[in-house]
Short mmCIF file of N, CA, C and O in Angstrom, two decimals:
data_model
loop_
_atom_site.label_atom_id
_atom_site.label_comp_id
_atom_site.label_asym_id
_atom_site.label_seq_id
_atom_site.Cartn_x
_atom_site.Cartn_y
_atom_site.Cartn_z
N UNK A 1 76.26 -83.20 66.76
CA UNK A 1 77.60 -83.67 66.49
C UNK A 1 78.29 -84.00 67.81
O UNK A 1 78.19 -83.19 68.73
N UNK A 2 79.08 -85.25 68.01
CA UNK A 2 80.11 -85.47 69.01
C UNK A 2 81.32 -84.79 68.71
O UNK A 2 81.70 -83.91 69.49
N UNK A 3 82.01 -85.10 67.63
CA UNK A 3 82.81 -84.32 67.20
C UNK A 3 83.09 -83.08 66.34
O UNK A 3 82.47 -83.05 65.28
N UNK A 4 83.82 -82.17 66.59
CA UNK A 4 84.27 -81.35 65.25
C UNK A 4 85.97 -80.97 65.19
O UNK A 4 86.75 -80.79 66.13
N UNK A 5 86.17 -80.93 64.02
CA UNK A 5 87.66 -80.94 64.00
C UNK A 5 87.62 -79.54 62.82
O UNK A 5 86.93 -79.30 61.83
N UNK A 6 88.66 -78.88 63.51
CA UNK A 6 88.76 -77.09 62.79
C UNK A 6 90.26 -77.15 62.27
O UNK A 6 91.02 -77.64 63.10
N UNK A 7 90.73 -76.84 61.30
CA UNK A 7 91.86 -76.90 60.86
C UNK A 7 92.33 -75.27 59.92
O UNK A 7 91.41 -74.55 59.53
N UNK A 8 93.25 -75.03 59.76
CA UNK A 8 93.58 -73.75 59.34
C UNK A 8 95.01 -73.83 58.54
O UNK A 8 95.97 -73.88 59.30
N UNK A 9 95.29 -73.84 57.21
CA UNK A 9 96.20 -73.85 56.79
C UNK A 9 96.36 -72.27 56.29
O UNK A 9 95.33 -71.59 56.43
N UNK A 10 97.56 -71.58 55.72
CA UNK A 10 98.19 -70.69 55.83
C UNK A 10 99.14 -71.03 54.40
O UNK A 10 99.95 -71.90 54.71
N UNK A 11 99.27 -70.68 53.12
CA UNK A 11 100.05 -70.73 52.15
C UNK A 11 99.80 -69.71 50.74
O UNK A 11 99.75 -68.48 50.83
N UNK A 12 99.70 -70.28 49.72
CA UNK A 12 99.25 -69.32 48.85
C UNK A 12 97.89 -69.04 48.94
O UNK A 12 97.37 -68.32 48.10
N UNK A 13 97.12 -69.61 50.04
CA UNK A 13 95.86 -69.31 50.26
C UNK A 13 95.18 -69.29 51.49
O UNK A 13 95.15 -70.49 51.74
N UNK A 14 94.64 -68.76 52.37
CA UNK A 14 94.28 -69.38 53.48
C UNK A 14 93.10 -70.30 53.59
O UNK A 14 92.10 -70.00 52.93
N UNK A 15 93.09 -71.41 54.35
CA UNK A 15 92.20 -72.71 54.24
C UNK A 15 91.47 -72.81 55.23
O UNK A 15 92.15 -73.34 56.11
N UNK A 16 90.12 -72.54 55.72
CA UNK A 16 89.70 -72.60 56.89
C UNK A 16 89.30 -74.14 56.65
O UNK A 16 89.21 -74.58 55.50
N UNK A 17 89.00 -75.11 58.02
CA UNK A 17 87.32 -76.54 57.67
C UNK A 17 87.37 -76.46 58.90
O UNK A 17 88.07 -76.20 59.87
N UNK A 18 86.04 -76.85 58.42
CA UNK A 18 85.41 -77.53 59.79
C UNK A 18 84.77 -78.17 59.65
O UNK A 18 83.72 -77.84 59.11
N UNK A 19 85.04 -79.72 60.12
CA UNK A 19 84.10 -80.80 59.69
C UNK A 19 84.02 -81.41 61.08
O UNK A 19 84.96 -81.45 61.87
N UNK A 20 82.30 -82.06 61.38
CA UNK A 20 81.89 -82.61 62.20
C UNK A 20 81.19 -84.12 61.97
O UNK A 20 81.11 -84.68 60.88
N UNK A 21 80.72 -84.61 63.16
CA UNK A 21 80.23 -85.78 62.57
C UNK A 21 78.69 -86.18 63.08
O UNK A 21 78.23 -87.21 63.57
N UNK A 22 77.91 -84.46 62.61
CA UNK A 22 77.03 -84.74 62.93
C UNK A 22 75.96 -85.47 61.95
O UNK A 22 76.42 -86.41 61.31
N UNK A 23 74.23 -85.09 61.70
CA UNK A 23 73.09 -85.61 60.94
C UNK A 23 73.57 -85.20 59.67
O UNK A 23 73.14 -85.95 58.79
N UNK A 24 74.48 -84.03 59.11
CA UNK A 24 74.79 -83.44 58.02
C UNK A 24 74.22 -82.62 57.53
O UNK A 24 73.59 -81.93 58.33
N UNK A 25 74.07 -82.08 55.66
CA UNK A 25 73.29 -81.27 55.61
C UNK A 25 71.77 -81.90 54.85
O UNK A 25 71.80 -83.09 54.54
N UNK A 26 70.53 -81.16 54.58
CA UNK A 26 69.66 -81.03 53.62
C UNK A 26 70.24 -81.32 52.50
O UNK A 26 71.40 -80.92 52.51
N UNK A 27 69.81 -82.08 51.12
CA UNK A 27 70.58 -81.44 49.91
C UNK A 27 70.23 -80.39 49.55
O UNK A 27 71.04 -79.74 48.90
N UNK A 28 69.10 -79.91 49.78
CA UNK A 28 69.22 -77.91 49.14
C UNK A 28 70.38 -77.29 49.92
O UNK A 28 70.98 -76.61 49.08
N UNK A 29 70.87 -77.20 50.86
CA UNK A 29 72.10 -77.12 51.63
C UNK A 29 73.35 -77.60 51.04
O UNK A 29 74.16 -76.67 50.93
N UNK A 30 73.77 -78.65 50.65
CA UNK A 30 75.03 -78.69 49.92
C UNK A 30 75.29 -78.22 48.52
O UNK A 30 74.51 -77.84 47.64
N UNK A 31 76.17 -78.31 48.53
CA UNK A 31 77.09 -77.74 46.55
C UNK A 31 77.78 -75.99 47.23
O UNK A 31 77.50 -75.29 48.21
N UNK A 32 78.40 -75.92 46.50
CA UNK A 32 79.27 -74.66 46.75
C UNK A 32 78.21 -73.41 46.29
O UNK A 32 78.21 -72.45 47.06
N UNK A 33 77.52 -73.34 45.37
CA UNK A 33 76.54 -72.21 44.62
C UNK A 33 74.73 -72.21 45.28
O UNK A 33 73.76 -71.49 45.06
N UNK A 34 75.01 -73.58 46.27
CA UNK A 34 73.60 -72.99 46.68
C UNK A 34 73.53 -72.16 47.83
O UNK A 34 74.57 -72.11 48.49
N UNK A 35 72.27 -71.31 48.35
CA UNK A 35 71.88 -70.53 49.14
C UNK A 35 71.50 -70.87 50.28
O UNK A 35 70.92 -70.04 50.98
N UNK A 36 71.78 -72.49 50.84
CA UNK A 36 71.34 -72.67 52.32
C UNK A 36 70.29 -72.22 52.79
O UNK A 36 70.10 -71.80 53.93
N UNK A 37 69.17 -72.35 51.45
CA UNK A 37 67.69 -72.05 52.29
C UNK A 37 67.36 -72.45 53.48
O UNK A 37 67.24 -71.57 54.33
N UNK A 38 67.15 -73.67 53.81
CA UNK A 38 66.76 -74.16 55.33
C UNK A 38 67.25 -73.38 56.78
O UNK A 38 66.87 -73.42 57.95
N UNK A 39 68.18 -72.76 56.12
CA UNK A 39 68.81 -72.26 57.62
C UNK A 39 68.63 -70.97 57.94
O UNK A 39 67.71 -70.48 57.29
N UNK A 40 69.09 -70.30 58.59
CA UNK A 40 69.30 -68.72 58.98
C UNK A 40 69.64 -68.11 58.16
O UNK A 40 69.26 -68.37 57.02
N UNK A 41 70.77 -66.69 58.49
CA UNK A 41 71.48 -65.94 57.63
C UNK A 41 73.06 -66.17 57.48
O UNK A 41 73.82 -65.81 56.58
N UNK A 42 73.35 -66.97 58.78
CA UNK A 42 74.33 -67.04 58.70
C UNK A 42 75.64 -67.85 58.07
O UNK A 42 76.80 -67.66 58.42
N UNK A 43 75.15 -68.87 57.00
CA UNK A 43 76.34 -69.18 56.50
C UNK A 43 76.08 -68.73 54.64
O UNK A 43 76.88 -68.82 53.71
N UNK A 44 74.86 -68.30 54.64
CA UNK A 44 74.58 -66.56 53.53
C UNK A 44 75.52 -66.07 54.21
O UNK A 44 76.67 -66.44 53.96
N UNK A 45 75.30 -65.22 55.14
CA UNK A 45 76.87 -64.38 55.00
C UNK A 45 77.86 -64.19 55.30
O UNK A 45 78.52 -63.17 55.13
N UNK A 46 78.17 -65.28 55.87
CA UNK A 46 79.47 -65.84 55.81
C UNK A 46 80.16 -66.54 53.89
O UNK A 46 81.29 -66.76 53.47
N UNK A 47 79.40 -66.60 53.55
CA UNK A 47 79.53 -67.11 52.14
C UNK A 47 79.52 -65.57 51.31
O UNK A 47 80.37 -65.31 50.45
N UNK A 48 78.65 -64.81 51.62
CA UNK A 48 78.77 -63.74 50.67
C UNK A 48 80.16 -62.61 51.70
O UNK A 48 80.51 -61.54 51.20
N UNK A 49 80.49 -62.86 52.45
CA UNK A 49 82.23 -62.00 53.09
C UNK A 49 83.16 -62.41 52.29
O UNK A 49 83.98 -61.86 51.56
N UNK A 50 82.73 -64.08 52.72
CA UNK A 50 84.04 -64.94 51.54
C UNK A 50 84.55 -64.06 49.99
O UNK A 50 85.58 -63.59 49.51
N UNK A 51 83.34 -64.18 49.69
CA UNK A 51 83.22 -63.57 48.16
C UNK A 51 83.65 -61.99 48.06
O UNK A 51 84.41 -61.61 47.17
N UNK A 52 83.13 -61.14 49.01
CA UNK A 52 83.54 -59.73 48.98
C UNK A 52 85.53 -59.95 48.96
O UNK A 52 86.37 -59.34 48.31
N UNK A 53 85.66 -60.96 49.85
CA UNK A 53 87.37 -61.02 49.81
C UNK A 53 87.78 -61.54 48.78
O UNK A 53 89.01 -61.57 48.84
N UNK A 54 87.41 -61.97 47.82
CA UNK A 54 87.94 -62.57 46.94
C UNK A 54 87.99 -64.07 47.20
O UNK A 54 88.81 -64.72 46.55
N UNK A 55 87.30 -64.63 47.96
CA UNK A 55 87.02 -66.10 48.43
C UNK A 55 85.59 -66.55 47.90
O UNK A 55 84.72 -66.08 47.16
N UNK A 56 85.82 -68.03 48.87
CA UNK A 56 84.88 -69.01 48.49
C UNK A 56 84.25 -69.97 50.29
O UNK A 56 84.73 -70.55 51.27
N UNK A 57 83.14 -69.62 49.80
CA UNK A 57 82.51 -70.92 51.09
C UNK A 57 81.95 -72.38 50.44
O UNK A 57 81.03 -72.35 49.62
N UNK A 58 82.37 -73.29 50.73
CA UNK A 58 81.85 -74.61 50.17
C UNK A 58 81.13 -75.67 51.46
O UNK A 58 81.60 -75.84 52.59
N UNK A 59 80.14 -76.16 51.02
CA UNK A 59 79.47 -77.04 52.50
C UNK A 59 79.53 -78.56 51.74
O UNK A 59 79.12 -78.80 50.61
N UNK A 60 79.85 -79.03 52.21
CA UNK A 60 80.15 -80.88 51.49
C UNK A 60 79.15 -81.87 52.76
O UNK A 60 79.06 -81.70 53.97
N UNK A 61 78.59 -82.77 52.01
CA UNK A 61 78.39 -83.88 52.95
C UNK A 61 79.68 -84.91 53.28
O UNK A 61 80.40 -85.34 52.38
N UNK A 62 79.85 -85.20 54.53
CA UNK A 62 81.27 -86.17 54.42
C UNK A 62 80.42 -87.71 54.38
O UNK A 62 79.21 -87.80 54.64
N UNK A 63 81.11 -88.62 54.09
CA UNK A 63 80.75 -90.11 53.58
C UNK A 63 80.96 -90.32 55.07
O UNK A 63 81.78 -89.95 55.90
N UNK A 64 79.48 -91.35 55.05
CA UNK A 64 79.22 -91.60 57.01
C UNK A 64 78.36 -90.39 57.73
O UNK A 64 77.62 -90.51 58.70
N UNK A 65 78.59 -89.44 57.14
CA UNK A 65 77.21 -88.43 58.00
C UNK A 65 78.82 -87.40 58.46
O UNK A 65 80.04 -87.56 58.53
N UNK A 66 77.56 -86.09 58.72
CA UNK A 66 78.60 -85.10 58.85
C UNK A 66 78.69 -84.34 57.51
O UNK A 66 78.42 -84.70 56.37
N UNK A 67 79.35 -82.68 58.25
CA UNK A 67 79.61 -81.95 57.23
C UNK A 67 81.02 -81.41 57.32
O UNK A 67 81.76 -81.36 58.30
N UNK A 68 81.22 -81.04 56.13
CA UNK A 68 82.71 -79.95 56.00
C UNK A 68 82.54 -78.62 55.16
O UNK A 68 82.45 -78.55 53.93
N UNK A 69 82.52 -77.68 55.98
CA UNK A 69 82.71 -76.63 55.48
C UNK A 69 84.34 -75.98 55.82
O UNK A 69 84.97 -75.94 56.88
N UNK A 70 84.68 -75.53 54.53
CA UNK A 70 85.76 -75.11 53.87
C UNK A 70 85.68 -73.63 53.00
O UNK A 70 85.10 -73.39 51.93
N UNK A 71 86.57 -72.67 53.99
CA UNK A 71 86.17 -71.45 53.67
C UNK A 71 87.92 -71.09 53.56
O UNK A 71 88.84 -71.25 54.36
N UNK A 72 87.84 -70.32 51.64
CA UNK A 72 89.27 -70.06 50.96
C UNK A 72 89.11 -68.84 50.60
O UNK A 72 88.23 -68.37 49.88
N UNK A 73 90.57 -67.96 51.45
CA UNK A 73 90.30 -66.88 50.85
C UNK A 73 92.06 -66.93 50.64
O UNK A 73 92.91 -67.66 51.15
N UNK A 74 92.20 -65.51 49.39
CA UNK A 74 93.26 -65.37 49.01
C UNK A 74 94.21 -64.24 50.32
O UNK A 74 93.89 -63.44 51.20
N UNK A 75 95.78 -64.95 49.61
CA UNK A 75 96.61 -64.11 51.12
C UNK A 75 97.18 -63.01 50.48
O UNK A 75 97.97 -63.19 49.55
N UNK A 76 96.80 -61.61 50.95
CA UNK A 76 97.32 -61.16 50.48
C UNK A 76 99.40 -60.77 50.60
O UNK A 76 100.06 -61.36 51.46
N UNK A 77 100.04 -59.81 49.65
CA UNK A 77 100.95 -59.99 49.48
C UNK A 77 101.87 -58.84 50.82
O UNK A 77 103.10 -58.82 50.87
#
């Protein structure tokens, strides 16, 4: 990737992304419910923290190449 752009919103939810513009992913790698076989452990568990919090990890291909991952967890009160 040349670029990556990290963004963080803060409201009734917190919004992590991070999208780059690199080769992208595998498709066994994208959709929100798969297990990122091809890779390590680490966005397994980063995906299964999400979930212990009451969140979500999602990996998207972006249109043009590149990925966005988008990690939502709830704020608490």
């Amino acid at each position: 990737a040349r670029k990556v752009e990290v963004s963080l919103d803060v409201g009734e939810e917190l919004l992590l992304q991070v999208a780059d513009d690199g080769i992208g992913l595998p498709p066994e790698d994208a959709g929100q419910d798969q297990q990122c076989r091809s890779r390590g452990h680490g966005l397994a568990n980063m995906r299964t923290r999400a979930a212990a919090l009451g969140g979500s990890l999602k990996l998207e291909a972006r249109p043009g190449g590149g990925t966005l991952l988008s990690v939502r967890l709830p704020v608490a009160d």
